Every structure is written in structure tokens, then in C-alpha cells.
CSV table of N, CA, C and O in Angstrom, one decimal:
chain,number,residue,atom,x,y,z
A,1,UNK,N,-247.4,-41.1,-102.3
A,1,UNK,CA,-248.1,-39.9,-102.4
A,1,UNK,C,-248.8,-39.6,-101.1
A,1,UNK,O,-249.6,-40.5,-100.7
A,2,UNK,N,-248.6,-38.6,-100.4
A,2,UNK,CA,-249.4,-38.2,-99.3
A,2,UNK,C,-250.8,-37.4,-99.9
A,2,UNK,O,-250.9,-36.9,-101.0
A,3,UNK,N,-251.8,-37.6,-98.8
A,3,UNK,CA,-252.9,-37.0,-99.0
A,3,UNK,C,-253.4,-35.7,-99.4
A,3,UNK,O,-254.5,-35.7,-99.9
A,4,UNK,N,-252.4,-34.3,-99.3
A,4,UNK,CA,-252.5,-33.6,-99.7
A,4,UNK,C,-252.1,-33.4,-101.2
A,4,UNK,O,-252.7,-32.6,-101.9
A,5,UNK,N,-250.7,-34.2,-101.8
A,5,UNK,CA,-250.5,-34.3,-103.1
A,5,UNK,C,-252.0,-35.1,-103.8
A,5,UNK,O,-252.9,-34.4,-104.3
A,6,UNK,N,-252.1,-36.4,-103.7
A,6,UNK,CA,-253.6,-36.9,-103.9
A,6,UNK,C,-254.3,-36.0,-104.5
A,6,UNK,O,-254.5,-35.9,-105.7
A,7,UNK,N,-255.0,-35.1,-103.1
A,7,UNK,CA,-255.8,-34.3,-103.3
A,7,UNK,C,-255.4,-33.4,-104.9
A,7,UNK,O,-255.7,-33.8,-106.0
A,8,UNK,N,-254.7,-32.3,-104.6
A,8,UNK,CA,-253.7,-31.8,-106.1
A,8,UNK,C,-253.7,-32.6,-106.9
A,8,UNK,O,-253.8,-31.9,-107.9
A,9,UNK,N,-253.6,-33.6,-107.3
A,9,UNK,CA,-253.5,-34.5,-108.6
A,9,UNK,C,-255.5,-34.5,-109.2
A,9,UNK,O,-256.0,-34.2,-110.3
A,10,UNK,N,-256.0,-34.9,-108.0
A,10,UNK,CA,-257.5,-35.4,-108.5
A,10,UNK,C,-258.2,-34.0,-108.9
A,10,UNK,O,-259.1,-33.7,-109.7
A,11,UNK,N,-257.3,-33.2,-107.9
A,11,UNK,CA,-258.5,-31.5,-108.4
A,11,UNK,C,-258.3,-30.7,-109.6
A,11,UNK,O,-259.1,-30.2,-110.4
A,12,UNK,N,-256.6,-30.9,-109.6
A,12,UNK,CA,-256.4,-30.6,-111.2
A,12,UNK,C,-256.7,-31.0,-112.3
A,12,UNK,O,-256.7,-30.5,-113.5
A,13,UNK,N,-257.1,-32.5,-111.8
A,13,UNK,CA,-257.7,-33.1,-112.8
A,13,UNK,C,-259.3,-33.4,-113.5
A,13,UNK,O,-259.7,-33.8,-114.6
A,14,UNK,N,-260.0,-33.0,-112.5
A,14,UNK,CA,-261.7,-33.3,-112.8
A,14,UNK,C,-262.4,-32.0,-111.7
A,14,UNK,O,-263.7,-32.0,-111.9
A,15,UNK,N,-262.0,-31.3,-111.0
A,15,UNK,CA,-262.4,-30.6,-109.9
A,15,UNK,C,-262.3,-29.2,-111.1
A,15,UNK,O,-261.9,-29.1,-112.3
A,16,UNK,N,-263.1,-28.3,-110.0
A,16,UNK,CA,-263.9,-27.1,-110.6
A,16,UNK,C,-265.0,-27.2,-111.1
A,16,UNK,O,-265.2,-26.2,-111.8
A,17,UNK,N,-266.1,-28.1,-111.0
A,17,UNK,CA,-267.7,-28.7,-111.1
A,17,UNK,C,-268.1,-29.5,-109.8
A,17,UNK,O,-267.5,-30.0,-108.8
A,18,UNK,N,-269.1,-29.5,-110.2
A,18,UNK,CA,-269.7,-29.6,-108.5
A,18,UNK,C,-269.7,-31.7,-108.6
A,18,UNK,O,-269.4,-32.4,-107.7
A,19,UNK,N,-269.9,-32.1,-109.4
A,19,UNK,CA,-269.5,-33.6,-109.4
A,19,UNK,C,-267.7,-33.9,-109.4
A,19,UNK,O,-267.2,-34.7,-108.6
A,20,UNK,N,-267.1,-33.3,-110.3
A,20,UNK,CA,-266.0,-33.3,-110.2
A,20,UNK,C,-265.2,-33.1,-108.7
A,20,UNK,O,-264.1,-33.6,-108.4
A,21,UNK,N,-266.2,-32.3,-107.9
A,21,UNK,CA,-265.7,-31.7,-107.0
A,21,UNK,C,-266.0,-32.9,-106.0
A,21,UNK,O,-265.1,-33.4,-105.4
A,22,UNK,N,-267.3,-33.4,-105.7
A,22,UNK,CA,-267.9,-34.7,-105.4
A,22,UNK,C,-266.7,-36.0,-105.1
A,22,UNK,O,-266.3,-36.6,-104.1
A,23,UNK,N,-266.5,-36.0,-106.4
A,23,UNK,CA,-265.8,-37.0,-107.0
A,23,UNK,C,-264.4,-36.8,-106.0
A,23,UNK,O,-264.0,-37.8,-105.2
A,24,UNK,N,-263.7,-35.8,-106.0
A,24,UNK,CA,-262.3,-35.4,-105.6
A,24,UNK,C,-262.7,-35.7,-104.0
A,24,UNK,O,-262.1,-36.6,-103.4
A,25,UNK,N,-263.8,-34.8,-103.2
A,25,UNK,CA,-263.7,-35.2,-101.7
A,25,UNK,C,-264.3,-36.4,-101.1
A,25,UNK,O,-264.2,-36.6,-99.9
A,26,UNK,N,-265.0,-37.3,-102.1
A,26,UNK,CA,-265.0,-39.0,-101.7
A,26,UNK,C,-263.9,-39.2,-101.6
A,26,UNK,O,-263.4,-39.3,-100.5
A,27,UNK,N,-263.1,-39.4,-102.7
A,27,UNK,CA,-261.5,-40.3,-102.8
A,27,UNK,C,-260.9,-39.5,-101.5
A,27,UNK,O,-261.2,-40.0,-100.5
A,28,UNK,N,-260.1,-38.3,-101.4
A,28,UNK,CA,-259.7,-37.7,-100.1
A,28,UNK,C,-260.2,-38.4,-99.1
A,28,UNK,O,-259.3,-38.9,-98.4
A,29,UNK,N,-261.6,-38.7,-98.9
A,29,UNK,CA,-262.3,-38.7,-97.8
A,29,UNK,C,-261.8,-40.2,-97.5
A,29,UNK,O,-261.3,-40.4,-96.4
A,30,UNK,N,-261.8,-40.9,-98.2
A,30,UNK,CA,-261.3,-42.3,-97.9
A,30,UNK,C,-259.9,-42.7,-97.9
A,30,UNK,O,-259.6,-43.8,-97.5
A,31,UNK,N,-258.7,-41.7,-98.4
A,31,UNK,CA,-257.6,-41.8,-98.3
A,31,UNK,C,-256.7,-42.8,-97.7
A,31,UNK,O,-256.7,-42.8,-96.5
A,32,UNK,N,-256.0,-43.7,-98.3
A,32,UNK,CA,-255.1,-44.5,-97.1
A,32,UNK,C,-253.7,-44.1,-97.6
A,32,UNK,O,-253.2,-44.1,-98.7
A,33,UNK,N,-253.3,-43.9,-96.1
A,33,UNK,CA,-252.1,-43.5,-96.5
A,33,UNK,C,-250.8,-44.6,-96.3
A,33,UNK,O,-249.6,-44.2,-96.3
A,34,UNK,N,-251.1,-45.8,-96.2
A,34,UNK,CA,-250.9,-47.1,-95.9
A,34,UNK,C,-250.1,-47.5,-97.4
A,34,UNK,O,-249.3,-48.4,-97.3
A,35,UNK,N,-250.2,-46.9,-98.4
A,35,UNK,CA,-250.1,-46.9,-99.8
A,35,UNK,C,-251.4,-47.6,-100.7
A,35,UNK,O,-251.4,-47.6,-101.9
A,36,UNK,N,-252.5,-48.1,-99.8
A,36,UNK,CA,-253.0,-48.6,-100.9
A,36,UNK,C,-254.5,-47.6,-101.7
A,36,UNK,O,-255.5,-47.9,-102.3
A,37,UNK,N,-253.7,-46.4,-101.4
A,37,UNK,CA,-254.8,-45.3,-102.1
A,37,UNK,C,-255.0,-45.1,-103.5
A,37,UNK,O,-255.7,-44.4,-104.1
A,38,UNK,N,-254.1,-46.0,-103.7
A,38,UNK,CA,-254.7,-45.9,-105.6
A,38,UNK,C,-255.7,-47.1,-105.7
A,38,UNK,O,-256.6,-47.0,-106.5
A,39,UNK,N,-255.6,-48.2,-104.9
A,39,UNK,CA,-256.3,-49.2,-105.3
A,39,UNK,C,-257.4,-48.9,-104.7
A,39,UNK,O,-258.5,-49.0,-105.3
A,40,UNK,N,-257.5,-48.4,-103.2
A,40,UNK,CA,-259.0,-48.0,-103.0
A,40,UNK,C,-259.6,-46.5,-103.6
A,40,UNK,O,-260.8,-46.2,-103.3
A,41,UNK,N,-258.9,-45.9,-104.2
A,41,UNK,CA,-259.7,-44.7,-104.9
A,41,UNK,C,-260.2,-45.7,-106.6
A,41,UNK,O,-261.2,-45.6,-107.3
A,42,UNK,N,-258.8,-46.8,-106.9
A,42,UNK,CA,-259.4,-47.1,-108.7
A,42,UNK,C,-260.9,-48.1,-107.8
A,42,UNK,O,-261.2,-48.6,-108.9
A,43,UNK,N,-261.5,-48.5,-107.1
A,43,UNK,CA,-262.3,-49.4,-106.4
A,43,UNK,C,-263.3,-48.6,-106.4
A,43,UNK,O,-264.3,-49.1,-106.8
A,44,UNK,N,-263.6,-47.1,-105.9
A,44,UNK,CA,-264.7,-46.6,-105.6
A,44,UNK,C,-265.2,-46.1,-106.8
A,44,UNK,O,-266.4,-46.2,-107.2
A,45,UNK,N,-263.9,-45.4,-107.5
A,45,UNK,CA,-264.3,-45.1,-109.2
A,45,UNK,C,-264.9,-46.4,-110.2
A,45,UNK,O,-265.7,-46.2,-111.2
A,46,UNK,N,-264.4,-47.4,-109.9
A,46,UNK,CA,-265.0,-48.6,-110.7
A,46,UNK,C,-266.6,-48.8,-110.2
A,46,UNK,O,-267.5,-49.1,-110.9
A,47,UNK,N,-266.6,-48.5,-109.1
A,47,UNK,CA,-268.2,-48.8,-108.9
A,47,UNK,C,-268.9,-47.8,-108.9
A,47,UNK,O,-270.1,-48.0,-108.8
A,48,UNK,N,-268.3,-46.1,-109.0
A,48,UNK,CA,-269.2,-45.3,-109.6
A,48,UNK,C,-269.0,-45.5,-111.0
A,48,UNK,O,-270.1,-45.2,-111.6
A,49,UNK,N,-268.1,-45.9,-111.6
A,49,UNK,CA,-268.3,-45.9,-113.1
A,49,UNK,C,-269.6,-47.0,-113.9
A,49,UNK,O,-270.5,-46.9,-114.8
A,50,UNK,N,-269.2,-47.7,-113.3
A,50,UNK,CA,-270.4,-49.0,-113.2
A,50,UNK,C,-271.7,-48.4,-112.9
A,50,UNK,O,-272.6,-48.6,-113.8
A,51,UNK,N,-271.9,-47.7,-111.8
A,51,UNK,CA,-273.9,-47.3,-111.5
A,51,UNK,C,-274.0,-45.9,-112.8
A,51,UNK,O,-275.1,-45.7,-113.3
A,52,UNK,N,-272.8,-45.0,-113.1
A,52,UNK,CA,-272.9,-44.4,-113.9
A,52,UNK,C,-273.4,-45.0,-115.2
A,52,UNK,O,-274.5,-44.7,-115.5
A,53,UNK,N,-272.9,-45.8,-115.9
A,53,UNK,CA,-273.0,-46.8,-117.2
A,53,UNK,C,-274.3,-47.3,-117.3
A,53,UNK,O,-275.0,-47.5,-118.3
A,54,UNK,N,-274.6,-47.6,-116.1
A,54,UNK,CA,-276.0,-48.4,-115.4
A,54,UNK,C,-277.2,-47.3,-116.0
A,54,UNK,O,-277.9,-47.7,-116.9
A,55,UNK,N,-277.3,-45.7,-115.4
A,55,UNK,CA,-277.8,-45.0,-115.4
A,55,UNK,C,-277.6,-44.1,-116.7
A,55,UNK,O,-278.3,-43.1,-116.8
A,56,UNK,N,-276.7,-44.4,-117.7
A,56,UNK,CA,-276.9,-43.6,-118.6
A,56,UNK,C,-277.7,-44.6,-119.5
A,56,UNK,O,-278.6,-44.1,-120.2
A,57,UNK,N,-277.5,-45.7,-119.6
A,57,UNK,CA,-278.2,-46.6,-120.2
A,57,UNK,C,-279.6,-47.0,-120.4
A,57,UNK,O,-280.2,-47.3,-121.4
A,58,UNK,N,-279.9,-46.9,-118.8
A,58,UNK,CA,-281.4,-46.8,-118.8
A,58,UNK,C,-282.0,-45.5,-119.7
A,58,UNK,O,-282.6,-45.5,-120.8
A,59,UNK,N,-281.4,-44.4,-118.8
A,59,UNK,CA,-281.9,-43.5,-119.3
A,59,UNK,C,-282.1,-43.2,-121.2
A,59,UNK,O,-282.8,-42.3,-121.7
A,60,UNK,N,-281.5,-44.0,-121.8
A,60,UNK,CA,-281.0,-43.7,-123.1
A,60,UNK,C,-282.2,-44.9,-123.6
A,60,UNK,O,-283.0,-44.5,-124.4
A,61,UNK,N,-282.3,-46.1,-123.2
A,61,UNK,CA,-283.3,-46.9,-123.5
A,61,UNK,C,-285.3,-46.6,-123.2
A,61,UNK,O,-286.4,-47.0,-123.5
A,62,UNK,N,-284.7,-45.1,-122.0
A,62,UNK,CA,-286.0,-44.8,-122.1
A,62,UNK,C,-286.3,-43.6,-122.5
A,62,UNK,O,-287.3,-42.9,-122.0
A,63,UNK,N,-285.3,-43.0,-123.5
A,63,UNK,CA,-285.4,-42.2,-124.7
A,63,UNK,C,-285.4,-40.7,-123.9
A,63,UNK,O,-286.1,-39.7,-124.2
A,64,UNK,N,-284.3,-40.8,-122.5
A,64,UNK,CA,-284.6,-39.4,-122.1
A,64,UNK,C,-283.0,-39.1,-122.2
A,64,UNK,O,-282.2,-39.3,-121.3
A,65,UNK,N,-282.5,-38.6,-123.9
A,65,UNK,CA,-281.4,-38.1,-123.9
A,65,UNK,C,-280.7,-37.1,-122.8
A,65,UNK,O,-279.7,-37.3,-122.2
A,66,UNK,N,-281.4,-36.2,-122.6
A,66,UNK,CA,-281.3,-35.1,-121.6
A,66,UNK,C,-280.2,-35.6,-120.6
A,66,UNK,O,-279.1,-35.2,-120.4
A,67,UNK,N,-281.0,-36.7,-120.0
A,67,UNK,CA,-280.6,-37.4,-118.3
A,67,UNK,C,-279.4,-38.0,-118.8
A,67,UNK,O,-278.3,-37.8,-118.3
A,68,UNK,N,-279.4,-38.9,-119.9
A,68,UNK,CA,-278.5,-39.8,-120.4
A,68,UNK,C,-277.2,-39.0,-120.6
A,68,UNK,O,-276.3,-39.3,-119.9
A,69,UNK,N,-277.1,-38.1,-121.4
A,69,UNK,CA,-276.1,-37.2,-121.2
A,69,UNK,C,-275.3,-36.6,-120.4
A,69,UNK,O,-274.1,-36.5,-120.4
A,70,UNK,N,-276.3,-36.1,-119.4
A,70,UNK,CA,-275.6,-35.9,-117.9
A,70,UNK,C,-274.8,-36.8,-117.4
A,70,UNK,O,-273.6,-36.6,-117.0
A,71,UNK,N,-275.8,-38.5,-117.3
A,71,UNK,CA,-274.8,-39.4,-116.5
A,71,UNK,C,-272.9,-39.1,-117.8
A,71,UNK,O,-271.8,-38.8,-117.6
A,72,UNK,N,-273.5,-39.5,-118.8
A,72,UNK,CA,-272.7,-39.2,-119.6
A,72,UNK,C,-270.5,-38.6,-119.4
A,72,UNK,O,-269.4,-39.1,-119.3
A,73,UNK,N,-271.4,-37.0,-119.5
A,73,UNK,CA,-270.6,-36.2,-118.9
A,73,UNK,C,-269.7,-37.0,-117.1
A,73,UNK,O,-268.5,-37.3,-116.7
A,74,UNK,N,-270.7,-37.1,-116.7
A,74,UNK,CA,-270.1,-37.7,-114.8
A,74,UNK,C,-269.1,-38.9,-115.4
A,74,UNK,O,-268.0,-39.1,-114.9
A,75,UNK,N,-269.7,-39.6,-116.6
A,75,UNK,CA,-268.6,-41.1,-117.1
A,75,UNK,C,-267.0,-40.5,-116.8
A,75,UNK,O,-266.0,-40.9,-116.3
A,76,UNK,N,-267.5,-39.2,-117.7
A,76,UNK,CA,-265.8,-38.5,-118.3
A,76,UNK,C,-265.2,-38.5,-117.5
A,76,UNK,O,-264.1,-39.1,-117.3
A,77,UNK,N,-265.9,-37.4,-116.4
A,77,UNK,CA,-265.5,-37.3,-115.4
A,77,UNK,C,-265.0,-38.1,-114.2
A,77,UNK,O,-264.3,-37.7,-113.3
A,78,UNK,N,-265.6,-39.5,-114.2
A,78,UNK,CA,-264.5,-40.1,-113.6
A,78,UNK,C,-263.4,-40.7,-114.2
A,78,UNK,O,-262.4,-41.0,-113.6
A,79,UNK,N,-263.7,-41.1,-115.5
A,79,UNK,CA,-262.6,-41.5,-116.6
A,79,UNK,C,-260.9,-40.6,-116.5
A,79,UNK,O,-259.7,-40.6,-116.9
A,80,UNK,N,-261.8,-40.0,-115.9
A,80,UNK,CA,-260.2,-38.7,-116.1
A,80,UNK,C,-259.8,-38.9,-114.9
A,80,UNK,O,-258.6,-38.8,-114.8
A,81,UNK,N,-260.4,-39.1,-113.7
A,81,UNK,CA,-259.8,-39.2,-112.3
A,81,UNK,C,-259.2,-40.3,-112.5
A,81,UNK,O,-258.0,-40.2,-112.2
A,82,UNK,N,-259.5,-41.5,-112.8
A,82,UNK,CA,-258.9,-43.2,-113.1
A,82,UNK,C,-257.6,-42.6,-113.7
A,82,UNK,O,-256.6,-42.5,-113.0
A,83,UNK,N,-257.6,-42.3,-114.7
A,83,UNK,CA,-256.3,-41.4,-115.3
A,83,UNK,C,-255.5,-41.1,-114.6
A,83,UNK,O,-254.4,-41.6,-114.7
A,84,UNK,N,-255.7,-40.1,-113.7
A,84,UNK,CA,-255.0,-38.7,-113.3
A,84,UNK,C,-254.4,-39.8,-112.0
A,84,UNK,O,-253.2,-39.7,-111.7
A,85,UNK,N,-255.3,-41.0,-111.3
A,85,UNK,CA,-254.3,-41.7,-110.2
A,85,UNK,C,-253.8,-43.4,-110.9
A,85,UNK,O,-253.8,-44.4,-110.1
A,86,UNK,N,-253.7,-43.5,-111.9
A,86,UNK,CA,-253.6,-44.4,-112.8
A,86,UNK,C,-251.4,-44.7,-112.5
A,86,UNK,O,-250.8,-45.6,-113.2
């Protein structure tokens, strides 16, 4: 997959929101075109999925649904990018 396909796979998939959108020009941004761009985009998503999980948790332990939800929503949202280069 070249970089501009990449890109098209990740935008169609979580892009059109401003984290979604986040989310799509990190991975781009780090792109290797060496082939190992799935393993370093599933790498950056695992450790945002991780500080995400981190952060909805707290937040949910300190009873601020509000925030917890948000991280929430961002989970999906990279859940679906892991997907979409899966």
C-alpha cells in the first residue's frame, strides 16, 4: 500500500471529526513505506488505545461520566482505524 492509498483507507474509515482526523494525520505522518506501515501505525494505535482506556477509566472512577465518554467515543475511534489497517 502506498501512502496515499493508506491515507484513503484511514479517512474513510474514522476521518470527518477532528480526532478522527488527528488520528488519520499521525499514522500518515509516520508512514513507512518500507512495508512495515501496518505494524508501525497498529504500534501507535495500541499506545493511544492504552492512554485512552487509561483515561476513560480514571475519569469514570472519579464519577465524571461526561469526560469518560468522550475518551470513550476516541476508543471507537481508534478501534475502527486498527480495523480499517488490520
Amino acid at each position: 500500500m502506498i501512502k496515499d492509498e493508506f491515507k484513503k483507507v484511514l479517512t474513510d474509515a474514522i476521518g470527518g471529526n477532528a480526532y478522527g482526523d488527528e488520528v488519520v494525520a499521525d499514522l500518515v505522518e509516520h508512514f513507512d513505506e518500507t512495508g512495515k506501515y501496518a505494524q508501525t501505525a497498529k504500534d501507535r494505535l495500541d499506545e493511544r488505545l492504552a492512554t485512552l482506556k487509561g483515561w476513560e477509566k480514571k475519569h469514570r472512577e472519579e464519577g465524571d461520566a461526561a469526560k469518560a465518554d468522550e475518551e470513550a467515543a476516541k476508543i471507537a475511534i481508534v478501534e475502527k482505524a486498527m480495523k480499517a489497517i488490520a
